[in-house]
Coordinates of C-alpha atoms in Angstrom, one line a residue:
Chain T
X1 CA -4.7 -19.4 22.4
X2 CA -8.1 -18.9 20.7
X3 CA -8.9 -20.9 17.0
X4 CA -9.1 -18.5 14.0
X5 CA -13.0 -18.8 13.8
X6 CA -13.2 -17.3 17.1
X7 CA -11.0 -14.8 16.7
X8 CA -13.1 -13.5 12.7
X9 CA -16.1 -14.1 15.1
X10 CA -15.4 -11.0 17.2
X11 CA -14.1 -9.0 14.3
X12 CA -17.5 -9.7 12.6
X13 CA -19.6 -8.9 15.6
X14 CA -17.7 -5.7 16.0
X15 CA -16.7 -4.4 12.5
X16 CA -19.7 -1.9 12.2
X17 CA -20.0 -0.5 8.7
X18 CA -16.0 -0.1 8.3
X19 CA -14.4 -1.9 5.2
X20 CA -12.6 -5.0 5.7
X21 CA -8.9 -6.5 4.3
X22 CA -8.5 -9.5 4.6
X23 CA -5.6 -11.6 3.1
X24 CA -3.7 -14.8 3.9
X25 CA -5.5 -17.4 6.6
X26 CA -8.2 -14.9 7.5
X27 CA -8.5 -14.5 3.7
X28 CA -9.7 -17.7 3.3
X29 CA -12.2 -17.8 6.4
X30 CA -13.9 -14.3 6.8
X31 CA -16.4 -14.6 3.8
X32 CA -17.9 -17.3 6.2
X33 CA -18.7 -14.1 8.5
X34 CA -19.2 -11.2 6.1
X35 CA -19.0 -11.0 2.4
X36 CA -20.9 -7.5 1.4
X37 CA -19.0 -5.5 -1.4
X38 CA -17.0 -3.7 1.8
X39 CA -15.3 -6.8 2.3
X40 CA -12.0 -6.9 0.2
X41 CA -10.9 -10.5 0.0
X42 CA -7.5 -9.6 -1.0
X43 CA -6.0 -12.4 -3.1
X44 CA -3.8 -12.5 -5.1
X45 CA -2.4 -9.9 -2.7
X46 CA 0.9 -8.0 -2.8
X47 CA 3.4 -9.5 -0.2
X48 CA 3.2 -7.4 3.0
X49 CA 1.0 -4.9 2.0
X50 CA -2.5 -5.3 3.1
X51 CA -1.5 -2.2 6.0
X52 CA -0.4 0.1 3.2
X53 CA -3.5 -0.6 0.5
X54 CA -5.3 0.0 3.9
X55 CA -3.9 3.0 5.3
X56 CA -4.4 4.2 1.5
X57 CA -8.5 3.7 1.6
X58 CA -8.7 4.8 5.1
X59 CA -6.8 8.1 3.9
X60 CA -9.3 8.5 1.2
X61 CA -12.5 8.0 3.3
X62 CA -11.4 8.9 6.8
X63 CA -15.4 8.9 8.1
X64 CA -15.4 5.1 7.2
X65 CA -12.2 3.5 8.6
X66 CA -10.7 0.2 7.3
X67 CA -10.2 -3.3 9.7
X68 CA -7.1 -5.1 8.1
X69 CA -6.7 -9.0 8.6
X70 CA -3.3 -9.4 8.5
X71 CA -1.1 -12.5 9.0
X72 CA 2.2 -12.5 11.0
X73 CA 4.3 -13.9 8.8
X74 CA 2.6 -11.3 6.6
X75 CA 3.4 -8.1 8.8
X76 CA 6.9 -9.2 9.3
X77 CA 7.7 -8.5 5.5
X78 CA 6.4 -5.2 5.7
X79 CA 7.2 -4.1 8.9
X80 CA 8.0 -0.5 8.0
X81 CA 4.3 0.0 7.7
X82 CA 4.0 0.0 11.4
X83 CA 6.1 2.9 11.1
X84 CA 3.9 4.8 8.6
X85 CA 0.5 3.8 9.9
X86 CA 2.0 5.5 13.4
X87 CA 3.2 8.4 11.0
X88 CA 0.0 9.2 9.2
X89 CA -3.1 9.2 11.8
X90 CA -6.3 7.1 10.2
X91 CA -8.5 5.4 10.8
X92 CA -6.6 2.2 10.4
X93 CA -7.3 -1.2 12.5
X94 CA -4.4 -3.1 11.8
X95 CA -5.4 -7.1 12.7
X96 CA -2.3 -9.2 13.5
X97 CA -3.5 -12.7 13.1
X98 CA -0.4 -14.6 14.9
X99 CA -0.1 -18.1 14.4
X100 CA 4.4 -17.8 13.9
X101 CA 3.7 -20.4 10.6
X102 CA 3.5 -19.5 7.3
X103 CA 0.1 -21.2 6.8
X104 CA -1.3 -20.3 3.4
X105 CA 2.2 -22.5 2.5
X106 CA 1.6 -25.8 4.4
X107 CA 2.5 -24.2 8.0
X108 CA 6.4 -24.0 7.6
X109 CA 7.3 -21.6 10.8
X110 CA 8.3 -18.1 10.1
X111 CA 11.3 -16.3 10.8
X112 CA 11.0 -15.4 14.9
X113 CA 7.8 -17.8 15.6
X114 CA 7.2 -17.7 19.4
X115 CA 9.7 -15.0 20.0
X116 CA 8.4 -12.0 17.9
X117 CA 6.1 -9.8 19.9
X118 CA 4.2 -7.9 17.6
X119 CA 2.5 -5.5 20.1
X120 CA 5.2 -4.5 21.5
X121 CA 6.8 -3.8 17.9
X122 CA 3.7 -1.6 16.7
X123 CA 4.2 0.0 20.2
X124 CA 7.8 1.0 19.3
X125 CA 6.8 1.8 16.1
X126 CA 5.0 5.1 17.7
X127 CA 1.8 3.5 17.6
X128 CA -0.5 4.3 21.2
X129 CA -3.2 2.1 21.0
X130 CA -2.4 -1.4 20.8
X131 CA -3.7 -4.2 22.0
X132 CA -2.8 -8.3 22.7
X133 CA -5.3 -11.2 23.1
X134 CA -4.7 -14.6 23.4
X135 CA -7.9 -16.1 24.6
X136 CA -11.1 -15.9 22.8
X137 CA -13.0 -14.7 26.2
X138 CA -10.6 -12.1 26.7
X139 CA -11.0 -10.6 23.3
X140 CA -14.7 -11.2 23.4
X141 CA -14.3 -8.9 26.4
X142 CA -12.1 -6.4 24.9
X143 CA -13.0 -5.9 21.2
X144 CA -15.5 -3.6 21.8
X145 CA -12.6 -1.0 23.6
X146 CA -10.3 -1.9 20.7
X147 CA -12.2 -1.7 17.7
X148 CA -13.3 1.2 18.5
X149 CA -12.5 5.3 19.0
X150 CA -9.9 6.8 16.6
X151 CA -7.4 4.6 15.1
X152 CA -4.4 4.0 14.4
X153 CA -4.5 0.4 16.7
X154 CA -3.1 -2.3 16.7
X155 CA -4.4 -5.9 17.8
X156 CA -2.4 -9.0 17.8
X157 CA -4.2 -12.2 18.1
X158 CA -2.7 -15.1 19.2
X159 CA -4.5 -17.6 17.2
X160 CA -4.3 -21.9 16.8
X161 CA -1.8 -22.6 14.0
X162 CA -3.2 -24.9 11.3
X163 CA -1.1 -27.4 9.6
X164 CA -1.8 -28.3 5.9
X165 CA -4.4 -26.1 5.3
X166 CA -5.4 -25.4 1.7
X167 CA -4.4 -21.9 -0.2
X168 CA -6.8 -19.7 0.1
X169 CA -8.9 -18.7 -2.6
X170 CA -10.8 -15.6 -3.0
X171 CA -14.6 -15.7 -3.0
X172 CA -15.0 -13.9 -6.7
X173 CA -12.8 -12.9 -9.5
X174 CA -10.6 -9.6 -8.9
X175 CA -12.5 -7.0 -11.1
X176 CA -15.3 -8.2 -9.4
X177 CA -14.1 -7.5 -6.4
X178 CA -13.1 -4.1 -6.9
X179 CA -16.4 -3.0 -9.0
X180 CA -17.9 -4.1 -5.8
X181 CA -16.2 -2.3 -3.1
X182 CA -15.6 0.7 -5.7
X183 CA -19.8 0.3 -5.5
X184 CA -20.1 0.4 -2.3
X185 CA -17.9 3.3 -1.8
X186 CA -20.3 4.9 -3.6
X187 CA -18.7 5.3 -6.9
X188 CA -20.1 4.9 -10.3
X189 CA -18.2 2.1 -12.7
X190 CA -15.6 4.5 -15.1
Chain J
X1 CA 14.6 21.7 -15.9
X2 CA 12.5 20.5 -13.1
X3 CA 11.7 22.2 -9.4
X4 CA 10.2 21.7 -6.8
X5 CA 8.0 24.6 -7.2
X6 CA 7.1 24.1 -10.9
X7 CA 6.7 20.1 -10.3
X8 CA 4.4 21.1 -7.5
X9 CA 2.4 23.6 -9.6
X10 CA 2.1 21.1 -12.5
X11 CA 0.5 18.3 -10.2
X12 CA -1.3 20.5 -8.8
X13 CA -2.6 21.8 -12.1
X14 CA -3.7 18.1 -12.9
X15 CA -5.6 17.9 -9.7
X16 CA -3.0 15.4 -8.0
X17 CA -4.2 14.9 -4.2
X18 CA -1.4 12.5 -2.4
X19 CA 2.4 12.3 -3.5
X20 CA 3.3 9.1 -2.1
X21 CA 7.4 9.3 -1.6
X22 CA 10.5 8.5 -0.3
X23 CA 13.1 11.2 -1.6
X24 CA 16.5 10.5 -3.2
X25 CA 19.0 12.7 -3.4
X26 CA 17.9 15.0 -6.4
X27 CA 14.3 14.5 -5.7
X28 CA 14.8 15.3 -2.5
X29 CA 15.5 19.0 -3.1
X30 CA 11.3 19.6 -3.8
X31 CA 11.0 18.3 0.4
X32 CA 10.0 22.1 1.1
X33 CA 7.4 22.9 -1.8
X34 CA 6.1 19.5 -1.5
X35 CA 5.2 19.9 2.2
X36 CA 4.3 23.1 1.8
X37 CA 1.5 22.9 -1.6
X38 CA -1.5 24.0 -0.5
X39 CA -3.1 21.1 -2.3
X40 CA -1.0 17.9 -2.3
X41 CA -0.5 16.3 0.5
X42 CA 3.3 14.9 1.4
X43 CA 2.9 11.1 2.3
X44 CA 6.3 9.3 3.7
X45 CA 6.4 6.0 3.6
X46 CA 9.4 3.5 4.6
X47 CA 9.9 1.4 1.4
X48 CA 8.5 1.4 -2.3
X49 CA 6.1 -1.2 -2.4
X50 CA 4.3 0.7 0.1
X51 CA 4.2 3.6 -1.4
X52 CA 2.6 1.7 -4.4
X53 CA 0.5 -0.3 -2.2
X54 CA -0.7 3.3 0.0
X55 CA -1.5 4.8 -3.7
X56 CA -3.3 2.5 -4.7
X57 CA -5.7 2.6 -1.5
X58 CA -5.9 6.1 -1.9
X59 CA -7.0 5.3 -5.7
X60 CA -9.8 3.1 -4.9
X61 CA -11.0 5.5 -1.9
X62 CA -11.4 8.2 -4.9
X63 CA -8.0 10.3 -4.2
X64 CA -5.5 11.1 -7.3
X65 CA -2.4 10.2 -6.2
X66 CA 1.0 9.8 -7.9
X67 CA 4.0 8.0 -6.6
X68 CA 7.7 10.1 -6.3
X69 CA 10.4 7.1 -5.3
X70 CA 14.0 6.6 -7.2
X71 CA 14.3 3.6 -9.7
X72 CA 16.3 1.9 -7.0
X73 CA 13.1 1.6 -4.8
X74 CA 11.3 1.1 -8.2
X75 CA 13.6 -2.4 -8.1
X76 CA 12.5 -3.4 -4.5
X77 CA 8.8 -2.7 -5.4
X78 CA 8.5 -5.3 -8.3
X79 CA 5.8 -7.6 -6.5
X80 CA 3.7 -4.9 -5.2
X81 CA 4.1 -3.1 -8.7
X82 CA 2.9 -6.3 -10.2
X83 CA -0.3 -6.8 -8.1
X84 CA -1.4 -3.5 -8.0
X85 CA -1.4 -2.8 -11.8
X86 CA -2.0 -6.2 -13.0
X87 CA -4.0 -7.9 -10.6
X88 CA -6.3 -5.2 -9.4
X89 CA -6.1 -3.1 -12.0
X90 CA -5.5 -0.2 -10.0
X91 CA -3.8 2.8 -12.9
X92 CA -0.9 5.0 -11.1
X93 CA 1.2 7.6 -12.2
X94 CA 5.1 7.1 -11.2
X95 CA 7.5 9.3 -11.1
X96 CA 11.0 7.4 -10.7
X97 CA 14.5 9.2 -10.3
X98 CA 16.8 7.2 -12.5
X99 CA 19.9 7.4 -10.7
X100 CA 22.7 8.6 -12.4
X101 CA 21.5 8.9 -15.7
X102 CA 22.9 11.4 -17.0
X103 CA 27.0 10.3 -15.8
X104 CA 25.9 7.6 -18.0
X105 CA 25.0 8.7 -21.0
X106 CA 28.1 10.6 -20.9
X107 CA 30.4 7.4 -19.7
X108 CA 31.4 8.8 -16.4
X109 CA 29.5 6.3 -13.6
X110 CA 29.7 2.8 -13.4
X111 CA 26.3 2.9 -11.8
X112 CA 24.2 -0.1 -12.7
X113 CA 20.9 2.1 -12.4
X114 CA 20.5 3.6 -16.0
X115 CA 21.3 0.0 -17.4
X116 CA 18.0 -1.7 -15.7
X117 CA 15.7 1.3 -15.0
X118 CA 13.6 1.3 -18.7
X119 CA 13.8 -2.5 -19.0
X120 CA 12.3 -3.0 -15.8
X121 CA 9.7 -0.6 -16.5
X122 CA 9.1 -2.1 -19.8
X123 CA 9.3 -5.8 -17.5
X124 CA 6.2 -4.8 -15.8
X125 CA 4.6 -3.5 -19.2
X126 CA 3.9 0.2 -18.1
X127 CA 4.4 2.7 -20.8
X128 CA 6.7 5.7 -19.5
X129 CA 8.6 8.7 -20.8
X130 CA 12.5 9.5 -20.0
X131 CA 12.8 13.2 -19.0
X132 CA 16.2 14.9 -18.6
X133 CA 17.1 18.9 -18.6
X134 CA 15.4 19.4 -22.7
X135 CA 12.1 18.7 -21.3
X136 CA 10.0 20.9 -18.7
X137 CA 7.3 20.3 -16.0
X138 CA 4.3 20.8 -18.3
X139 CA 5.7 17.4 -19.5
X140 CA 4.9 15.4 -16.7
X141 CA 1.2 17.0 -16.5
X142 CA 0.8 16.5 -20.0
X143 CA 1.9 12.7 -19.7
X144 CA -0.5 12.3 -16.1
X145 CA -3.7 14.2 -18.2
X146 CA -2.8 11.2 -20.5
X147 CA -2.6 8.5 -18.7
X148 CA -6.2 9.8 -16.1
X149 CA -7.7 10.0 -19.9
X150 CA -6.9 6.5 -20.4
X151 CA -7.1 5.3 -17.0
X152 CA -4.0 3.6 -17.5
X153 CA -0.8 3.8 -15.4
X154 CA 1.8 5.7 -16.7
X155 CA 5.5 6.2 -15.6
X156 CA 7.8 9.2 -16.1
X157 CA 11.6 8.1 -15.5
X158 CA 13.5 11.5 -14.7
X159 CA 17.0 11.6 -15.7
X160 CA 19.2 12.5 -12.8

């Protein structure tokens, strides 16, 4: 089991000049490792749906590919979109983040915890590249393999749960947010 | 009256890019012309809200999309729905399949579909236009030219 810093630590080492999603508990943390205008802190989010929103920007810029930090209790209410990330080939890095609480609540557990194997799940899913860490050296050691080459992959991480953890709270307003990774998609403000 | 190969040639007119669906059963009769348009391309997704949730990426990455579900995956997309047009601000065009619309009007279904469909719509505060068999396809690209002009989201319920 590796502690969620470790685990953004790779991620930022490794990320390259893709755009980052990043909701629930890595929401709160990544700005610590990256904050240009290609990182989308998404909060307030849409329940489940950091995969689809981005499948959806990896579709529309397929030379710049997407990371998404996802939780698990996140991916299990959206599970489909393992389905349609396997379905429509992009370049899509889907980030499991698995701590089996609901941590962005208080750390209630979620439905499965411990039993749940997400990796094998995205694999069923029709999804070939997929990959499982659990210890900070080991994904240290394998990041580099998985986050890179042509998506879609999935990683699950099998990260420290944290109990009473604040909600987190994104680093700038919405509108900003968007004007800025609009900008640095190279788009003019309408 | 609506077809597959006139819907196709109106979005296509409008310079749509993505339809983002999942097909119902009267909607689902465009499958071949959809797949086959030279310029759309035929997204499937597995449930609503991420076909709202895909369109919207596709919006921010610079595409035109426009979402095709049935108002019964319109109800099961409420929270995606909400954050993608009132949180991020992100304008989509919907086209929604109101189930059994036109049995209703008539008093021959008990369906529940046509009762919720436009207040839900209104719910979420995005402006629409019913459709039935009076209006034609240049209605929908007339109503998307509209709604790009305004950048606003638009929906246009099709009476089925």
């Amino acid at each position: 089991m590796m502690k969620l810093c470790e685990a953004l630590e790779v991620v930022a080492l490794h990320r390259g000049q893709r755009i980052v999603v990043a909701t629930m508990s890595a929401a709160g943390e990544w700005p610590k490792w990256s904050d240009t205008p290609l990182d989308f802190i998404y909060i307030p989010s849409a329940m489940g749906q950091a995969p689809s929103l981005g499948l959806g920007l990896a579709l529309a810029q397929p030379e710049r590919g997407v990371l998404v930090l996802n939780g698990d209790g996140c991916t299990l209410m959206n599970l489909g979109c393992l389905v349609t990330l396997a379905h429509h080939p992009a370049n899509v890095f889907l980030l499991i983040v698995e701590n089996s609480l609901y941590e962005v609540t208080g750390g209630q557990p979620t439905a499965g915890a411990g039993r749940v194997d997400f990796a094998a799940l995205a694999k069923a899913a029709g999804i070939e590249r997929v990959y499982r860490f659990d210890r900070a050296d080991a994904w240290r050691g394998g990041a580099a393999e998985a986050l890179s080459g042509p998506g879609p992959v999935v990683v699950s991480l099998q990260v420290e749960g944290r109990i009473g953890q604040k909600t987190p709270k994104a680093p700038r307003p919405m509108s900003e947010q968007i004007a800025r990774l609009r900008g640095g998609l190279g788009f003019t403000p309408s | 009256m609506f077809d597959g190969a006139s819907v196709v040639q109106a979005l296509q007119d409008c310079g749509v890019t993505h339809v983002v669906w999942i097909p119902d059963s009267d909607l689902g009769r465009w499958e071949p012309e959809l797949r086959e348009a030279p310029r759309l391309q035929l997204l499937r997704v597995c449930r609503e809200g991420e076909a709202i949730a895909l369109a919207a990426g596709l919006k921010l990455g610079g595409k035109n999309p426009v979402v095709l579900i049935q108002c019964t995956g319109l109800f099961e997309a409420g929270d995606t729905l909400r954050n993608i047009l009132h949180d991020l601000h992100v304008p989509l065009f919907l086209l929604i399949g109101v189930r059994s619309y036109r049995a209703h009007q008539k008093g021959e279904s008990t369906d529940s579909c046509p009762v919720f469909t436009e207040p839900i719509v209104r719910a979420w505060q995005i402006p629409y236009v019913l459709l039935d068999e009076r209006h034609a396809p240049s209605d929908i690209s007339d109503a998307y030219r509209r709604a790009s002009a305004k950048n606003e989201s638009f929906a246009v319920l099709l009476a089925e």
